[in-house]
mmCIF file with all atom_site columns, C-alpha atoms and ligand atoms in Angstrom:
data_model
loop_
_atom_site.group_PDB
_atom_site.id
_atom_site.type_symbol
_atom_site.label_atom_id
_atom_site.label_alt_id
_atom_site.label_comp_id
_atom_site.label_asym_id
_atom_site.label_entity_id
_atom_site.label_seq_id
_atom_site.pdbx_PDB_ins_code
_atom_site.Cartn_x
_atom_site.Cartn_y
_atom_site.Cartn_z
_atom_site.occupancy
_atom_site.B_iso_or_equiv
_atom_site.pdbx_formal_charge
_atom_site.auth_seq_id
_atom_site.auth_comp_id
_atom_site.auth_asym_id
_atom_site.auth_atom_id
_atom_site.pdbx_PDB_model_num
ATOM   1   C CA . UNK A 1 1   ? 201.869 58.487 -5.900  1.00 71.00 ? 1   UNK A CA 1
ATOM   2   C CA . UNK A 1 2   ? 200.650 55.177 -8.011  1.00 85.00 ? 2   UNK A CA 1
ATOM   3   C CA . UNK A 1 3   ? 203.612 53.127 -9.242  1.00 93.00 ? 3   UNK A CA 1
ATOM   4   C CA . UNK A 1 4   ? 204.376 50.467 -10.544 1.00 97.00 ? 4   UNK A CA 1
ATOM   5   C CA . UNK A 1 5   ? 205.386 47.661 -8.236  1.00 97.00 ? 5   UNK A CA 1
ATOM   6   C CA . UNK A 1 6   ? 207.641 46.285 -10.994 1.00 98.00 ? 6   UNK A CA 1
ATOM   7   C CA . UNK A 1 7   ? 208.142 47.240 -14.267 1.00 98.00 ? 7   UNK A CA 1
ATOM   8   C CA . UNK A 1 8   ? 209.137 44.331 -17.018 1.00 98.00 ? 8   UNK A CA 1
ATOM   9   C CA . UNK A 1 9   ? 211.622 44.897 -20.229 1.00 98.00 ? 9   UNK A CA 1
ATOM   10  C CA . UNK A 1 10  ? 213.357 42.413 -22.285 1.00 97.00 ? 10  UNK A CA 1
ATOM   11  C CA . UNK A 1 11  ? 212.949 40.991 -25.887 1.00 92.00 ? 11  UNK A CA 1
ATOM   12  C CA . UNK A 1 12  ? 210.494 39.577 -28.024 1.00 87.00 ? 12  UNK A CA 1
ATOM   13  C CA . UNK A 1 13  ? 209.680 36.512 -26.656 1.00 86.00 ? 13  UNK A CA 1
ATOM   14  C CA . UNK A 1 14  ? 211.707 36.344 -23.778 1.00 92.00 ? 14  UNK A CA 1
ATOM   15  C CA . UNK A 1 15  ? 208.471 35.328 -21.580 1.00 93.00 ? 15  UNK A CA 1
ATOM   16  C CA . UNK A 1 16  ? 207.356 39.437 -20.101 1.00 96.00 ? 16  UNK A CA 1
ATOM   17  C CA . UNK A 1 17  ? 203.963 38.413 -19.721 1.00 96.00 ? 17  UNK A CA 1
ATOM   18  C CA . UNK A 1 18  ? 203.954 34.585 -18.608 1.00 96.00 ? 18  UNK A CA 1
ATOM   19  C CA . UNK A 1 19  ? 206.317 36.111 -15.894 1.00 98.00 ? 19  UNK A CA 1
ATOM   20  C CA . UNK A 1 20  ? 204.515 38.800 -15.296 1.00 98.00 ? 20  UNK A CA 1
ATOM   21  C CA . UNK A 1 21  ? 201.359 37.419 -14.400 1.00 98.00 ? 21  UNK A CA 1
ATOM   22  C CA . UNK A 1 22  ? 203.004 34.831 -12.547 1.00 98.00 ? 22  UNK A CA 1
ATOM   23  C CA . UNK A 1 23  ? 204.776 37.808 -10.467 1.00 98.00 ? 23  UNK A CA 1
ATOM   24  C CA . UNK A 1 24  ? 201.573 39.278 -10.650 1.00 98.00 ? 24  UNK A CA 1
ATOM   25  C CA . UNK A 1 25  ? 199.858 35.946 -8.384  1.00 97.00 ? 25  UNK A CA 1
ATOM   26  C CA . UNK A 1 26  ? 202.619 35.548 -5.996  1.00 96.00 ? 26  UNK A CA 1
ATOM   27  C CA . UNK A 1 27  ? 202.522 39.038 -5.379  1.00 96.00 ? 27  UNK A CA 1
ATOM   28  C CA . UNK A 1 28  ? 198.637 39.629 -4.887  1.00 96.00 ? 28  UNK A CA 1
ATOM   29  C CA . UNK A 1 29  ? 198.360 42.130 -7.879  1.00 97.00 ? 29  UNK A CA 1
ATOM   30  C CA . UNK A 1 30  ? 197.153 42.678 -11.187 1.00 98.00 ? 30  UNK A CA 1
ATOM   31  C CA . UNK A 1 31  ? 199.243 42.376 -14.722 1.00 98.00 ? 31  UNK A CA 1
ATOM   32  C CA . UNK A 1 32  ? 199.279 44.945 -17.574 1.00 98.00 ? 32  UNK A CA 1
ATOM   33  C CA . UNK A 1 33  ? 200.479 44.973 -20.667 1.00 98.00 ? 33  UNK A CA 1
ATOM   34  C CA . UNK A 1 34  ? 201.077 48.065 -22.499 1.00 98.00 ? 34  UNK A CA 1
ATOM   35  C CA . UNK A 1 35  ? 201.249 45.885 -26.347 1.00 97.00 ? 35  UNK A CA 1
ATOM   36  C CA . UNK A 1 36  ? 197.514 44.601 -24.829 1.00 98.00 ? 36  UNK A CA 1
ATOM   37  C CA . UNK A 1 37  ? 196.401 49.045 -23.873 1.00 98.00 ? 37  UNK A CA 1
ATOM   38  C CA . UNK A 1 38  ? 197.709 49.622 -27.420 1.00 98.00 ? 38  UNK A CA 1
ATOM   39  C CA . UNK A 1 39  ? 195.451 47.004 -29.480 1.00 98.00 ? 39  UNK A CA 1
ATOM   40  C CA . UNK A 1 40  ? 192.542 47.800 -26.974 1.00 98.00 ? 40  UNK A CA 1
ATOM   41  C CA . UNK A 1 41  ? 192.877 51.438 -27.522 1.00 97.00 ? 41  UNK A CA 1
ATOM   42  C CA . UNK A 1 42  ? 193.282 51.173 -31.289 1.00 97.00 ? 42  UNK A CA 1
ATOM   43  C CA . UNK A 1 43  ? 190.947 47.784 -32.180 1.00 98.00 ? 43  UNK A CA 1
ATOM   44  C CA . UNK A 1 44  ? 193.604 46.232 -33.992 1.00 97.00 ? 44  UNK A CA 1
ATOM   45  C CA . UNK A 1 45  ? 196.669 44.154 -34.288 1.00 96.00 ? 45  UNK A CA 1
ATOM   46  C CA . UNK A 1 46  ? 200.547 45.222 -33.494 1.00 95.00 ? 46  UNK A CA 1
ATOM   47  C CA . UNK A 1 47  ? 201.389 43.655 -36.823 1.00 92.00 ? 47  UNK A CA 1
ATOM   48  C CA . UNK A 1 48  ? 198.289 45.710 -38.340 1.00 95.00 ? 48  UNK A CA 1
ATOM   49  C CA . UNK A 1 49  ? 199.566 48.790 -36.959 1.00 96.00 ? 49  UNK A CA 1
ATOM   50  C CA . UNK A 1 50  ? 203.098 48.161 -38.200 1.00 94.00 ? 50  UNK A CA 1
ATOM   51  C CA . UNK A 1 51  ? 201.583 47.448 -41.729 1.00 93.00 ? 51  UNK A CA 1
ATOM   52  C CA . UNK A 1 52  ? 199.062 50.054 -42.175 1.00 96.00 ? 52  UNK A CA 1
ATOM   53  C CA . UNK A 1 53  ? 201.021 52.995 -40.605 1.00 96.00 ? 53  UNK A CA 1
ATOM   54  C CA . UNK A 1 54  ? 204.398 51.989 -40.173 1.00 96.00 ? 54  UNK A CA 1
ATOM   55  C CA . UNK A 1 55  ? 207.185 51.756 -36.772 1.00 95.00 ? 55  UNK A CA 1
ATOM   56  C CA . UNK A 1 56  ? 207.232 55.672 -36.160 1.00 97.00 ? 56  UNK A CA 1
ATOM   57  C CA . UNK A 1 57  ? 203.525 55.621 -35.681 1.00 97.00 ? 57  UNK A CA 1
ATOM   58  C CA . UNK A 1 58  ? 203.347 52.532 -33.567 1.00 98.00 ? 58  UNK A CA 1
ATOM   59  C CA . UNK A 1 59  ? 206.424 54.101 -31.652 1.00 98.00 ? 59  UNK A CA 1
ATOM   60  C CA . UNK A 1 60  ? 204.421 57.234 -30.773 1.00 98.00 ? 60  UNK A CA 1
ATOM   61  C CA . UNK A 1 61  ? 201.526 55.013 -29.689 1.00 98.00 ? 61  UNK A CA 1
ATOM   62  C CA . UNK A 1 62  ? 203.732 53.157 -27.505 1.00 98.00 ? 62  UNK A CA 1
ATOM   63  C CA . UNK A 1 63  ? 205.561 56.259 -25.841 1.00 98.00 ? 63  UNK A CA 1
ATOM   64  C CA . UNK A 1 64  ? 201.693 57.044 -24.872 1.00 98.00 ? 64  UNK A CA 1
ATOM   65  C CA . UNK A 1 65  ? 200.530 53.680 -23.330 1.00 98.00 ? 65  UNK A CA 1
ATOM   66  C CA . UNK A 1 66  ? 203.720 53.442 -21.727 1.00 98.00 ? 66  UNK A CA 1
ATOM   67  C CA . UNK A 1 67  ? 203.855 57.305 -19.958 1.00 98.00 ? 67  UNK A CA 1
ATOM   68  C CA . UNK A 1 68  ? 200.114 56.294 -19.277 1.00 98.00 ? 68  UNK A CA 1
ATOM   69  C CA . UNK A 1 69  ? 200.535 53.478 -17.787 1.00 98.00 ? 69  UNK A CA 1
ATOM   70  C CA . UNK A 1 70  ? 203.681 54.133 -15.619 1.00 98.00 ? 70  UNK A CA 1
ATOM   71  C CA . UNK A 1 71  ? 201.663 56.566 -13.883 1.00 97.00 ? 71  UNK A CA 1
ATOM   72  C CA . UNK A 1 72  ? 198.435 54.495 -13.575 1.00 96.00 ? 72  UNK A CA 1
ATOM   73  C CA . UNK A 1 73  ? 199.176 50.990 -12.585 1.00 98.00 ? 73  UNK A CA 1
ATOM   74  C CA . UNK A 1 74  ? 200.403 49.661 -9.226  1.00 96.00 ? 74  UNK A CA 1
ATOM   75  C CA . UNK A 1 75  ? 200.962 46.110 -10.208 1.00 97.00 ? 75  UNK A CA 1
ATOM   76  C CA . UNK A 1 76  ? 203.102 44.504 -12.346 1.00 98.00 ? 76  UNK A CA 1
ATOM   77  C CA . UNK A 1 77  ? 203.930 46.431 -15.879 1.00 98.00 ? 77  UNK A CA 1
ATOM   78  C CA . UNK A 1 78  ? 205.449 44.719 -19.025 1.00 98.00 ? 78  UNK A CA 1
ATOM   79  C CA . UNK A 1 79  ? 206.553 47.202 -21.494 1.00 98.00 ? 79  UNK A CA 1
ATOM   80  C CA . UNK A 1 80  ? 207.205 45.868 -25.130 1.00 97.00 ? 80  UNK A CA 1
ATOM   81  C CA . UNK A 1 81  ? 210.457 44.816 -26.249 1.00 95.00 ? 81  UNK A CA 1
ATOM   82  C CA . UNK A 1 82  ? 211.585 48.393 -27.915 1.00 96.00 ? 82  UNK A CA 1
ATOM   83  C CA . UNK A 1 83  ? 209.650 50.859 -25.695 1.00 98.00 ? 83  UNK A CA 1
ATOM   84  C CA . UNK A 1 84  ? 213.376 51.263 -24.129 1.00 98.00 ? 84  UNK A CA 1
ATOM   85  C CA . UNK A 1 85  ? 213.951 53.066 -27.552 1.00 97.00 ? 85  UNK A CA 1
ATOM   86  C CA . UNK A 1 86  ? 212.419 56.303 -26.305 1.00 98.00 ? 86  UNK A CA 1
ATOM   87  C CA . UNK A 1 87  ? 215.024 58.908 -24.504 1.00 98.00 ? 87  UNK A CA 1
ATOM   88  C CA . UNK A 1 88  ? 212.244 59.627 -22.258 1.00 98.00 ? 88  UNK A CA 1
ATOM   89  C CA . UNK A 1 89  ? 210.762 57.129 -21.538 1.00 98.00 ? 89  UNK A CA 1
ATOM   90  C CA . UNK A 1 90  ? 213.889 55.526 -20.317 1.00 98.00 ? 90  UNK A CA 1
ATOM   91  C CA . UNK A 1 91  ? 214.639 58.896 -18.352 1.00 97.00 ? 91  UNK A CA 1
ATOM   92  C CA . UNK A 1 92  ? 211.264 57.919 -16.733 1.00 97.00 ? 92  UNK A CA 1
ATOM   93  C CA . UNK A 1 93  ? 212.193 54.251 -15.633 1.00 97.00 ? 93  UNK A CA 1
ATOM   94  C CA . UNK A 1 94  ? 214.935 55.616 -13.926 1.00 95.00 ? 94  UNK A CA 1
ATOM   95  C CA . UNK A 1 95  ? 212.611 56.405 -11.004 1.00 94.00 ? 95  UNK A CA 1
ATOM   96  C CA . UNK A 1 96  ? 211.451 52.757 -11.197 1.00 97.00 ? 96  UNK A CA 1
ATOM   97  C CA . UNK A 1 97  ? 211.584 48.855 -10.255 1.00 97.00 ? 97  UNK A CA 1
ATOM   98  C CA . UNK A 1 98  ? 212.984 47.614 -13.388 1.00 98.00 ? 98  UNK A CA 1
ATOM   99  C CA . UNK A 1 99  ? 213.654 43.923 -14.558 1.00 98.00 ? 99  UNK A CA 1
ATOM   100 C CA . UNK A 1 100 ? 215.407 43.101 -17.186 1.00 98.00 ? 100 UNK A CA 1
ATOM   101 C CA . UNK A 1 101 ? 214.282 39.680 -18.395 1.00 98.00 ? 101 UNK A CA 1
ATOM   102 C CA . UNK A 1 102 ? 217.074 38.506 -20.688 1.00 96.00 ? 102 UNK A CA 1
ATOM   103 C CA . UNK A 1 103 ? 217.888 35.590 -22.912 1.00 93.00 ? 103 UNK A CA 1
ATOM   104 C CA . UNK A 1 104 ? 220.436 34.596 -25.769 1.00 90.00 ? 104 UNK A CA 1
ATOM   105 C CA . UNK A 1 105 ? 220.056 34.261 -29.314 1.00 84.00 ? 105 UNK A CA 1
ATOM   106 C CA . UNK A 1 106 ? 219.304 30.731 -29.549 1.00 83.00 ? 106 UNK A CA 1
ATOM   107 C CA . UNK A 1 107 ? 216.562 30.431 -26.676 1.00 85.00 ? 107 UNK A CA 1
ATOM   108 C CA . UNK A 1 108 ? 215.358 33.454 -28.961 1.00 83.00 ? 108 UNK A CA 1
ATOM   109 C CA . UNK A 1 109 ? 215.022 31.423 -32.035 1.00 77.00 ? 109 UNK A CA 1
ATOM   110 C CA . UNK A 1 110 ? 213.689 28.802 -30.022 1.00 78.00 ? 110 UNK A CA 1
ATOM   111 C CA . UNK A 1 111 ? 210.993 30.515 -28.231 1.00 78.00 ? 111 UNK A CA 1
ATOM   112 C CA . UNK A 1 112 ? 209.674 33.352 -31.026 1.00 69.00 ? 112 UNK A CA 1
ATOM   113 C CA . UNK A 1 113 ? 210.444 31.003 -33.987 1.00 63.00 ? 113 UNK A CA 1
ATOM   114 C CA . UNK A 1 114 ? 208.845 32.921 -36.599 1.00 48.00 ? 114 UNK A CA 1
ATOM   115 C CA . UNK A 1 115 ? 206.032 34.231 -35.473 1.00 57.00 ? 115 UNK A CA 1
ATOM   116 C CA . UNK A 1 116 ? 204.459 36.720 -38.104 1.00 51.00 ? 116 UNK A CA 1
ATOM   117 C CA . UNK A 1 117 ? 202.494 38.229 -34.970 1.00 61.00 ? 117 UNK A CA 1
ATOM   118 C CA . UNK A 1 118 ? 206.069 40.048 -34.781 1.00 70.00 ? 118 UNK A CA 1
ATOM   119 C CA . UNK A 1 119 ? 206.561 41.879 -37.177 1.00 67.00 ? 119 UNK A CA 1
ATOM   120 C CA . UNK A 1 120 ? 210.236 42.317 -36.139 1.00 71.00 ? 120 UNK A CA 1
ATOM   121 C CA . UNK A 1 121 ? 210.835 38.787 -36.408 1.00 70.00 ? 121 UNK A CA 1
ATOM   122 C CA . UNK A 1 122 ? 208.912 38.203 -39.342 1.00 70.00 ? 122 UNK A CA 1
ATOM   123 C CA . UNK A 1 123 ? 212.282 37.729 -42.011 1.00 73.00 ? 123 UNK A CA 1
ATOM   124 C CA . UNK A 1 124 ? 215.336 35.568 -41.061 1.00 78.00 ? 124 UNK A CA 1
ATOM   125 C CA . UNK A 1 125 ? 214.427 35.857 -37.321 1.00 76.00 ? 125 UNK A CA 1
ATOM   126 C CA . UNK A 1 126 ? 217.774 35.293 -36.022 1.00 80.00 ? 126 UNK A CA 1
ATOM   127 C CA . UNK A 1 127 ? 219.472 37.433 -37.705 1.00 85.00 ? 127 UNK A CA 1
ATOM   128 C CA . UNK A 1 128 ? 216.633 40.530 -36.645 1.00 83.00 ? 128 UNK A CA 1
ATOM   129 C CA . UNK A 1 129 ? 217.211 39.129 -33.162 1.00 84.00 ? 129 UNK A CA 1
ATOM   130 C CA . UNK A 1 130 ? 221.015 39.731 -32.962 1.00 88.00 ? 130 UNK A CA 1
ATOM   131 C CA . UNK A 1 131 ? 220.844 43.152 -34.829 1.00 91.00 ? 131 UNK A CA 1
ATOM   132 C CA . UNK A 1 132 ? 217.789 44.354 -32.499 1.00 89.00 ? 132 UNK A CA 1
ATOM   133 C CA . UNK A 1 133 ? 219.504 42.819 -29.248 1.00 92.00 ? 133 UNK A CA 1
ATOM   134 C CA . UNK A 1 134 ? 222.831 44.266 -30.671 1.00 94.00 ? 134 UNK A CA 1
ATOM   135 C CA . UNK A 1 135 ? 221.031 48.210 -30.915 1.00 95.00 ? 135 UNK A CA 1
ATOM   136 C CA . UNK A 1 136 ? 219.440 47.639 -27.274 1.00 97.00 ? 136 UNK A CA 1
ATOM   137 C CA . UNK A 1 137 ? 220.891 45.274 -24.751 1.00 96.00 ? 137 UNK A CA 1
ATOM   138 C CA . UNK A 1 138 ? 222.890 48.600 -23.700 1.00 97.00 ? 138 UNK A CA 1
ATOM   139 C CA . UNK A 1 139 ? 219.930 50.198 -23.174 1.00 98.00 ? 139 UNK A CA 1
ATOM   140 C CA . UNK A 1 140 ? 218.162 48.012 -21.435 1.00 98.00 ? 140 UNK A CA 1
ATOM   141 C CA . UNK A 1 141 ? 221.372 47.545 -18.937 1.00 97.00 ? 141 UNK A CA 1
ATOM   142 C CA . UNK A 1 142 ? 221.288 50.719 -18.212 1.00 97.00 ? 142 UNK A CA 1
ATOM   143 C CA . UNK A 1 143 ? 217.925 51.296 -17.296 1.00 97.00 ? 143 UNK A CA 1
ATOM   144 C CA . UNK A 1 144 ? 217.347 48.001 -15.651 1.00 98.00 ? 144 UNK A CA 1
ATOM   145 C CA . UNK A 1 145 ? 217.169 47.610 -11.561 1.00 97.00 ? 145 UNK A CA 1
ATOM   146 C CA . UNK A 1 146 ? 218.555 43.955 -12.163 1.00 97.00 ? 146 UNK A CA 1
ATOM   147 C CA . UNK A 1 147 ? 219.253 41.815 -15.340 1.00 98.00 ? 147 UNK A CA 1
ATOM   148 C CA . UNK A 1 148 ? 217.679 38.129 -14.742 1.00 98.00 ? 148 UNK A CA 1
ATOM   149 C CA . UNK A 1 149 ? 218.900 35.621 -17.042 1.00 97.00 ? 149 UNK A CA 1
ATOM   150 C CA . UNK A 1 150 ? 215.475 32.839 -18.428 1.00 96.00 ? 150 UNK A CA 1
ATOM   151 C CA . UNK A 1 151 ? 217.806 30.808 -20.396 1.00 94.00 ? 151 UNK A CA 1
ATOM   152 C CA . UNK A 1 152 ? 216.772 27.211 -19.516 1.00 92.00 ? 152 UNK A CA 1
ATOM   153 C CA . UNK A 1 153 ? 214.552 28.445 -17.104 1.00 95.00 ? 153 UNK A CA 1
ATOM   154 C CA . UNK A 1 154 ? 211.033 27.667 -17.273 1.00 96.00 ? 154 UNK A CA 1
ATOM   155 C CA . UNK A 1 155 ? 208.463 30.516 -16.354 1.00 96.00 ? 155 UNK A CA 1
ATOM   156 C CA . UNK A 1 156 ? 208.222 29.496 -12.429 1.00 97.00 ? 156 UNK A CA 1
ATOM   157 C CA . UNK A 1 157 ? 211.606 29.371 -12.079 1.00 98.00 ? 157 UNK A CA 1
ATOM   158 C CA . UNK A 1 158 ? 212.365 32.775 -13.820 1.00 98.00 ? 158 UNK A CA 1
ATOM   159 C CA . UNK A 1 159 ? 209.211 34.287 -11.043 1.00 98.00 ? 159 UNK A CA 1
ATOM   160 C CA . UNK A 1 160 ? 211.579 33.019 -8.408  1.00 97.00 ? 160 UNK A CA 1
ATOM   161 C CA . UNK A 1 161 ? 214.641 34.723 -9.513  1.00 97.00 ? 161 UNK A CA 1
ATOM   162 C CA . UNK A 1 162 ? 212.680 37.933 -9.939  1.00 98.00 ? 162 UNK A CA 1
ATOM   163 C CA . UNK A 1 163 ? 211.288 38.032 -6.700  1.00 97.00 ? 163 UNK A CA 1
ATOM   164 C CA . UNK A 1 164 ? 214.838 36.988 -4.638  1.00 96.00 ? 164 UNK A CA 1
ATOM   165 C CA . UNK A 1 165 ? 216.374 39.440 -6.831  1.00 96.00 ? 165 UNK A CA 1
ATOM   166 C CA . UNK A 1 166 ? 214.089 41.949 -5.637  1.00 95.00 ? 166 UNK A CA 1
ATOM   167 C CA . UNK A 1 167 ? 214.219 40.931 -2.484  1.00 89.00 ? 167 UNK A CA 1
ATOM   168 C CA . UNK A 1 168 ? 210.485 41.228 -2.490  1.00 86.00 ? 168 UNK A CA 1
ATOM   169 C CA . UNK A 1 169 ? 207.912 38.636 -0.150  1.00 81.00 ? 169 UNK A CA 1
ATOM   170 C CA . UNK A 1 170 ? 205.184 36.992 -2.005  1.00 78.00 ? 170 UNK A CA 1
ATOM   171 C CA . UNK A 1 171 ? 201.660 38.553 -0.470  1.00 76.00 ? 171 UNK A CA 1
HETATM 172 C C1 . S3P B 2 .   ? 208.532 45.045 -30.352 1.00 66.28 ? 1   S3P B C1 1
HETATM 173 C C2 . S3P B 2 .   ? 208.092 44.177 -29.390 1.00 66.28 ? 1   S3P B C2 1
HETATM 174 C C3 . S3P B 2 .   ? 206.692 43.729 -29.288 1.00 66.28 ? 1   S3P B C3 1
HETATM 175 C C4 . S3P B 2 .   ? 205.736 44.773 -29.884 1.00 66.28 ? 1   S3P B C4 1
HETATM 176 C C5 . S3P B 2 .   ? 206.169 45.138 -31.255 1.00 66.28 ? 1   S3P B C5 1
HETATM 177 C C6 . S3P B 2 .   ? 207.599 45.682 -31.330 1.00 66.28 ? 1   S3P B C6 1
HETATM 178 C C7 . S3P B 2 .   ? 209.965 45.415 -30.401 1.00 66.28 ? 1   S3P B C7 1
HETATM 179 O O1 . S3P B 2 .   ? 206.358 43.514 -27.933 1.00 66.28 ? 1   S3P B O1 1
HETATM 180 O O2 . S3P B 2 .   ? 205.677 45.907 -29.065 1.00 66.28 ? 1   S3P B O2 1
HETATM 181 O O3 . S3P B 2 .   ? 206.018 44.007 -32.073 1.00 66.28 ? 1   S3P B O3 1
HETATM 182 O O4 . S3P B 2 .   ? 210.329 46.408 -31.042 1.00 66.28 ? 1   S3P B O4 1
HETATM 183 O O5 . S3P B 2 .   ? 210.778 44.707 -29.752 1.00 66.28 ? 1   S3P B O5 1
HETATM 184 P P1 . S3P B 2 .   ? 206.795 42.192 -27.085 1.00 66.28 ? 1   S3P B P1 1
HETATM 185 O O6 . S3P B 2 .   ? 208.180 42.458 -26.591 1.00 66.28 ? 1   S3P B O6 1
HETATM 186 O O7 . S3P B 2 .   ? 205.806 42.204 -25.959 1.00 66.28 ? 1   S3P B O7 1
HETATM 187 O O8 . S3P B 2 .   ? 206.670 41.038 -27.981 1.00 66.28 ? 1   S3P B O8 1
#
């Protein structure tokens, strides 16, 4: 069966795919992104999505890229920041590797500033932050293998974490 060798959660911002192409080079294997199978697939922006057909629609997307992809890619997966949302999909990470890359509010603010490429973020972006983190940091503790903190951390040292946390060799 193809799986995932790890699969990525967190926030906005908190550094899923600088990590997880990092992961991705100490472990001999190749990064996806399900944000970057969504824009392919559909020729256009997250934001542009969001705009033109509104969260529901993007959700439903995501749910797709995300079954997809769990059941296509060996490497290293980084989901976007609410594909935890879904009851199944989360039913379906049970059976898998996952990392929860994690961060407080003010690393946050730091690190997405505001960025209109999210549209999540796009208004008084640490107040969004708290409220989102407030609706999902539960969810992503539950689904999450292990919880690795980035706060102060810079990308190489966050890899390292991962990968002793995991236990896992670099190829
Ligand atoms: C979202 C996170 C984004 C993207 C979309 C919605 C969220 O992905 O999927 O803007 O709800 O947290 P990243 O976590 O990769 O930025």
């Amino acid at each position: 069966m193809t799986t995932p060798l790890i699969v990525l959660v967190g926030p906005m911002g908190v550094g899923k795919s600088t990590v997880g192409q990092l992961l991705a080079e100490h472990l001999r294997t190749a990064y996806r992104d399900t944000d970057d199978d969504i824009v392919t697939a559909e020729g256009r922006t997250i934001a542009d999505i969001f705009v033109e057909e509104g969260e529901p629609a993007f959700r439903a997307l995501e749910k797709r890229a995300v079954h997809r992809a769990l059941a296509e890619h060996e490497g290293v997966l980084a989901l976007g920041g609410g594909a935890i949302l879904d009851p199944d999909t989360r039913a379906l990470l049970a059976s898998h590797r996952v990392v929860y890359l994690s961060m407080d509010v003010e690393e946050a603010v730091r690190r997405t500033g505001l960025n209109a490429a999210r549209p999540l973020l796009a208004v008084n972006p640490r107040k969004q932050w708290r409220e989102l983190m407030e609706a999902r940091r539960h969810l992503y503790t539950e689904i999450a293998t292990v919880a690795v903190p980035t706060d102060g951390r810079t990308p190489e040292e966050v890899t390292r974490a991962v990968l002793d946390a995991l236990e896992l060799k670099e190829a």
